[in-house]
XYZ file of C-alpha atoms in Angstrom:
334
model
C 104.053 137.603 113.836
C 103.585 136.639 117.162
C 103.219 131.829 116.635
C 101.926 130.530 119.330
C 103.649 127.509 120.755
C 100.133 125.199 120.222
C 97.126 125.049 117.165
C 94.401 123.493 116.683
C 94.527 120.073 114.308
C 92.447 116.902 113.296
C 93.682 113.662 113.957
C 92.900 109.595 114.984
C 94.225 108.050 117.128
C 93.079 104.540 116.571
C 92.135 102.559 112.892
C 88.319 102.248 112.906
C 85.217 102.703 110.050
C 83.557 105.011 112.396
C 84.060 108.644 112.662
C 84.322 108.789 116.357
C 87.947 108.801 116.578
C 88.630 111.566 114.428
C 89.688 113.929 116.805
C 89.707 117.733 116.585
C 92.466 118.257 119.713
C 95.104 120.535 120.406
C 98.599 119.556 118.756
C 102.185 121.424 119.288
C 103.071 123.534 116.591
C 106.352 122.128 114.921
C 110.179 123.927 116.192
C 110.627 125.211 112.666
C 114.808 124.198 112.060
C 117.190 125.456 109.870
C 116.204 124.366 106.331
C 112.657 124.469 107.578
C 108.856 126.421 106.232
C 106.314 127.178 108.838
C 102.905 127.548 107.287
C 100.486 129.151 108.226
C 96.747 127.634 106.689
C 93.979 129.087 105.178
C 91.487 125.792 103.211
C 93.024 122.651 102.680
C 90.870 119.923 100.621
C 89.841 117.144 101.463
C 90.149 114.106 99.606
C 88.788 110.342 99.922
C 92.235 108.790 100.486
C 91.779 110.553 104.545
C 89.542 107.125 105.320
C 92.374 104.783 103.107
C 94.148 105.776 106.609
C 91.252 106.057 109.644
C 90.463 102.633 108.370
C 94.108 100.863 107.773
C 93.835 100.481 104.016
C 96.743 102.587 103.781
C 99.225 102.405 107.441
C 99.782 104.912 109.453
C 101.456 105.444 112.775
C 99.311 106.931 115.403
C 97.934 109.638 116.690
C 97.722 111.044 112.362
C 96.922 114.172 111.697
C 95.191 114.816 108.534
C 95.843 115.912 105.309
C 97.188 116.411 102.036
C 97.423 119.683 100.625
C 96.780 123.026 101.532
C 96.393 127.099 100.789
C 98.311 130.200 103.303
C 101.313 131.753 104.280
C 104.653 131.136 105.416
C 105.195 131.920 108.542
C 108.263 131.210 109.851
C 111.616 130.076 107.486
C 114.591 128.868 108.597
C 118.198 130.150 108.868
C 119.330 128.542 105.763
C 115.936 128.990 103.715
C 116.454 131.396 100.758
C 113.959 130.314 98.153
C 111.046 131.177 100.673
C 111.058 134.540 102.794
C 107.947 135.392 105.301
C 105.003 136.722 103.773
C 104.628 134.106 100.307
C 101.406 133.079 100.262
C 101.668 129.635 98.925
C 99.474 126.529 97.828
C 101.591 123.360 98.582
C 101.497 118.829 98.733
C 102.778 117.694 102.363
C 100.779 115.327 105.527
C 99.470 116.593 107.916
C 97.369 120.374 106.398
C 94.394 119.518 108.880
C 96.266 121.964 111.518
C 96.771 125.598 111.794
C 100.558 124.976 110.767
C 102.422 123.379 108.621
C 105.922 122.878 108.714
C 107.448 121.262 105.077
C 111.499 121.496 104.142
C 113.039 124.369 101.724
C 113.552 120.512 99.535
C 110.280 120.431 98.387
C 109.330 120.242 95.570
C 105.890 120.615 95.847
C 105.156 124.345 96.892
C 103.637 126.615 94.725
C 103.926 130.287 95.154
C 101.254 132.491 94.710
C 99.982 135.794 94.048
C 100.118 138.089 97.381
C 96.842 139.642 95.611
C 95.408 136.969 95.744
C 91.432 137.227 96.749
C 89.576 135.034 99.424
C 87.969 133.102 96.833
C 91.038 132.537 94.651
C 93.565 131.224 98.251
C 90.494 129.426 98.730
C 90.529 127.794 95.081
C 94.145 127.021 94.829
C 94.164 124.808 98.780
C 91.764 122.737 97.489
C 92.699 121.641 94.012
C 95.887 120.450 93.543
C 95.478 117.019 94.807
C 92.459 115.779 92.229
C 93.929 118.593 89.721
C 96.907 117.208 89.606
C 95.541 112.857 89.427
C 93.225 113.863 86.740
C 95.760 115.870 84.784
C 98.908 113.620 85.352
C 96.298 110.420 85.068
C 95.116 111.287 81.437
C 98.561 112.388 80.332
C 100.465 109.746 81.579
C 99.250 106.971 83.113
C 96.770 106.720 80.193
C 97.330 109.106 77.882
C 93.881 110.225 76.684
C 93.120 109.859 72.111
C 91.170 111.560 70.223
C 88.370 109.436 69.483
C 88.657 106.917 71.921
C 86.086 105.972 74.177
C 86.535 106.305 77.663
C 85.067 105.189 80.947
C 84.762 107.745 84.481
C 83.619 106.335 87.249
C 81.965 108.558 90.024
C 81.663 110.801 87.157
C 80.504 113.928 88.547
C 83.182 113.454 92.091
C 86.106 115.961 92.423
C 88.952 113.946 90.262
C 86.117 112.281 87.881
C 85.194 115.736 86.945
C 87.653 116.676 85.782
C 88.864 114.001 83.945
C 85.191 114.049 82.410
C 86.930 117.050 81.232
C 90.597 115.856 80.219
C 89.867 113.474 78.595
C 87.009 115.406 76.378
C 89.233 118.221 76.066
C 91.669 115.717 74.011
C 88.993 114.284 71.136
C 88.632 111.580 74.019
C 84.403 109.921 73.456
C 83.603 110.160 77.475
C 81.522 107.466 79.080
C 80.547 108.841 82.572
C 78.808 106.470 85.511
C 76.937 107.710 88.164
C 74.483 106.724 90.774
C 72.398 109.258 90.451
C 70.405 111.193 87.658
C 71.266 114.354 89.169
C 74.851 113.390 88.913
C 74.861 112.548 86.404
C 73.492 115.326 84.540
C 76.774 117.401 86.121
C 78.363 114.820 84.362
C 76.657 115.450 80.813
C 76.765 119.605 81.459
C 81.153 119.007 81.679
C 81.308 117.271 78.255
C 79.888 113.290 78.875
C 78.909 112.090 76.219
C 77.300 109.036 77.013
C 75.978 108.132 80.769
C 75.353 105.363 82.750
C 73.204 105.477 86.230
C 75.777 102.548 88.298
C 71.801 101.660 89.797
C 69.810 100.926 87.499
C 71.464 100.557 84.176
C 73.757 97.469 83.431
C 76.768 98.930 82.701
C 78.122 96.048 81.169
C 75.942 96.016 78.344
C 75.809 100.039 77.761
C 79.298 100.123 77.114
C 78.629 97.334 74.560
C 76.017 99.365 73.060
C 77.488 101.977 72.976
C 80.931 100.943 71.293
C 79.832 98.258 68.939
C 80.637 95.982 71.297
C 84.596 96.828 70.860
C 84.969 98.003 74.809
C 86.564 101.567 76.060
C 89.965 102.283 75.810
C 90.731 103.045 79.079
C 88.285 102.280 82.315
C 89.218 105.424 85.130
C 88.018 103.508 88.179
C 88.605 105.086 91.592
C 85.406 103.184 93.119
C 87.299 99.738 93.220
C 86.150 96.345 94.836
C 83.038 96.918 93.233
C 83.424 97.966 89.664
C 86.652 95.953 89.519
C 85.429 93.517 87.679
C 83.030 95.328 85.728
C 86.008 97.719 84.097
C 87.920 94.297 83.020
C 84.831 93.513 81.653
C 84.238 96.566 80.300
C 87.979 96.778 78.043
C 88.029 97.254 75.049
C 91.140 94.722 73.055
C 94.672 96.415 74.858
C 92.440 98.910 76.799
C 93.939 99.993 79.777
C 92.445 100.391 83.644
C 93.747 102.430 85.352
C 92.632 101.598 89.060
C 93.357 104.429 91.764
C 90.652 105.090 94.308
C 89.522 102.094 96.921
C 85.659 103.631 97.919
C 83.908 100.609 98.227
C 86.616 98.968 99.421
C 90.491 97.372 98.589
C 90.559 95.251 95.527
C 91.253 91.193 96.262
C 93.675 90.111 94.980
C 94.138 89.595 91.030
C 96.162 86.774 88.630
C 98.379 88.297 86.617
C 97.482 85.653 83.907
C 93.483 88.001 83.633
C 95.017 90.381 82.163
C 96.298 88.069 78.823
C 92.862 87.573 77.201
C 93.227 91.236 75.470
C 95.770 92.548 76.059
C 95.093 94.220 78.937
C 97.617 96.894 80.616
C 96.422 96.867 84.819
C 98.249 100.371 86.305
C 97.681 101.033 90.165
C 99.258 105.199 89.983
C 99.312 108.213 92.594
C 99.997 111.409 91.844
C 102.789 111.685 93.807
C 105.887 109.768 91.360
C 104.813 112.055 88.573
C 105.214 115.434 90.413
C 109.069 113.834 92.023
C 111.126 116.925 90.387
C 110.897 120.901 89.811
C 110.763 120.419 86.454
C 107.900 117.820 86.734
C 105.757 119.541 89.618
C 106.824 123.360 87.910
C 105.043 121.838 84.658
C 101.885 119.736 85.975
C 101.095 123.167 87.842
C 101.315 125.245 85.974
C 99.395 123.887 83.249
C 96.862 123.142 86.195
C 96.984 126.411 86.603
C 96.338 128.089 83.154
C 93.785 125.314 82.656
C 91.979 127.138 85.589
C 92.471 130.482 85.054
C 91.488 130.075 81.315
C 88.369 128.330 82.220
C 88.834 125.532 80.256
C 88.735 123.471 83.352
C 85.577 124.054 85.963
C 86.383 123.671 89.738
C 83.691 122.987 91.665
C 84.013 123.627 95.454
C 80.638 122.298 96.967
C 80.667 123.579 99.980
C 83.032 124.648 102.509
C 83.321 123.524 106.102
C 85.249 124.688 109.489
C 88.379 122.710 110.305
C 86.522 121.349 113.602
C 83.851 120.173 111.616
C 85.746 118.153 109.607
C 83.793 114.349 110.336
C 80.405 116.037 108.854
C 82.747 116.869 105.636
C 84.066 112.956 105.835
C 80.532 111.222 106.788
C 78.521 113.362 104.031
C 82.231 112.470 101.480
C 82.100 108.206 102.722
C 78.560 108.033 102.199
C 79.031 109.887 98.122
C 76.419 111.763 99.199
C 78.410 115.513 96.838
C 79.714 115.983 94.082
C 82.866 118.343 93.230
C 85.050 119.252 95.941
C 84.674 119.672 99.750
C 87.180 122.045 102.192
C 88.041 122.914 105.065
C 88.709 126.682 106.122
C 91.143 126.722 108.716
C 90.806 129.419 111.936
C 92.383 131.359 112.150
């Protein structure tokens, strides 16, 4: 296969809240060293974290090529690479996947080999599921191991991670209370196993939680909203509850005085998925569980819309305005 010297990518070159700094442009195809793989991407998932880099919530160097995950085919390997070969189909976690080609070191543990006979739609699924799927799985196993019978509060319950947490918590016997901004989104959460629903635009969330839990509060709040939801999550927790704050869709959470946790012996965590899949054993375990859950039908993963790579700005607008449910995917030009 002939590999070009330039490729199409999506990047930003200056910090800002708007979308005019998102550029679909040309960049060099990375050179492959002796221990590198070059992957020709077919699909890449859209995740909210890209907005955090673009807006300056998280530090980055510009120009910054977006992307966290992808699926595709290995088209070149370095002279010292033995684990992979040209033609292997893979799904993987890495930066700079909003691109036709991504270079990944062969020492990376976050690469999953896929069946060579995957269909177009299956390759799309695997290119979109890793970030959100592994996030939901590790958070409900390690950040707070959901127990049978305990009340579980899930924010943005029809979104990409939220809908997966709803299902995983339900499958573990948790009593899920789903929060979403519209009745349509709440119907989705109910269909996925939420026992109770709360409309964040028209209901008093804390009052409803107290009513549902007979005044006790929830064992855990999985909170992806951030600034606007943090205080509500704290108040909704039961004694010895856990607040899993993992997103900033409404903005960054202001600094918190640690002594505030003492009144109810609350555990506050700010996890991300990468440290949970750092070793080969961890990666193999969690991807194995995730793929099995998907393939068995126990976990429903909804790809709600597929955009072309050049249209990422449109996808970002839809995601950040909370117009979407499920997962958005970018198809990479071949």
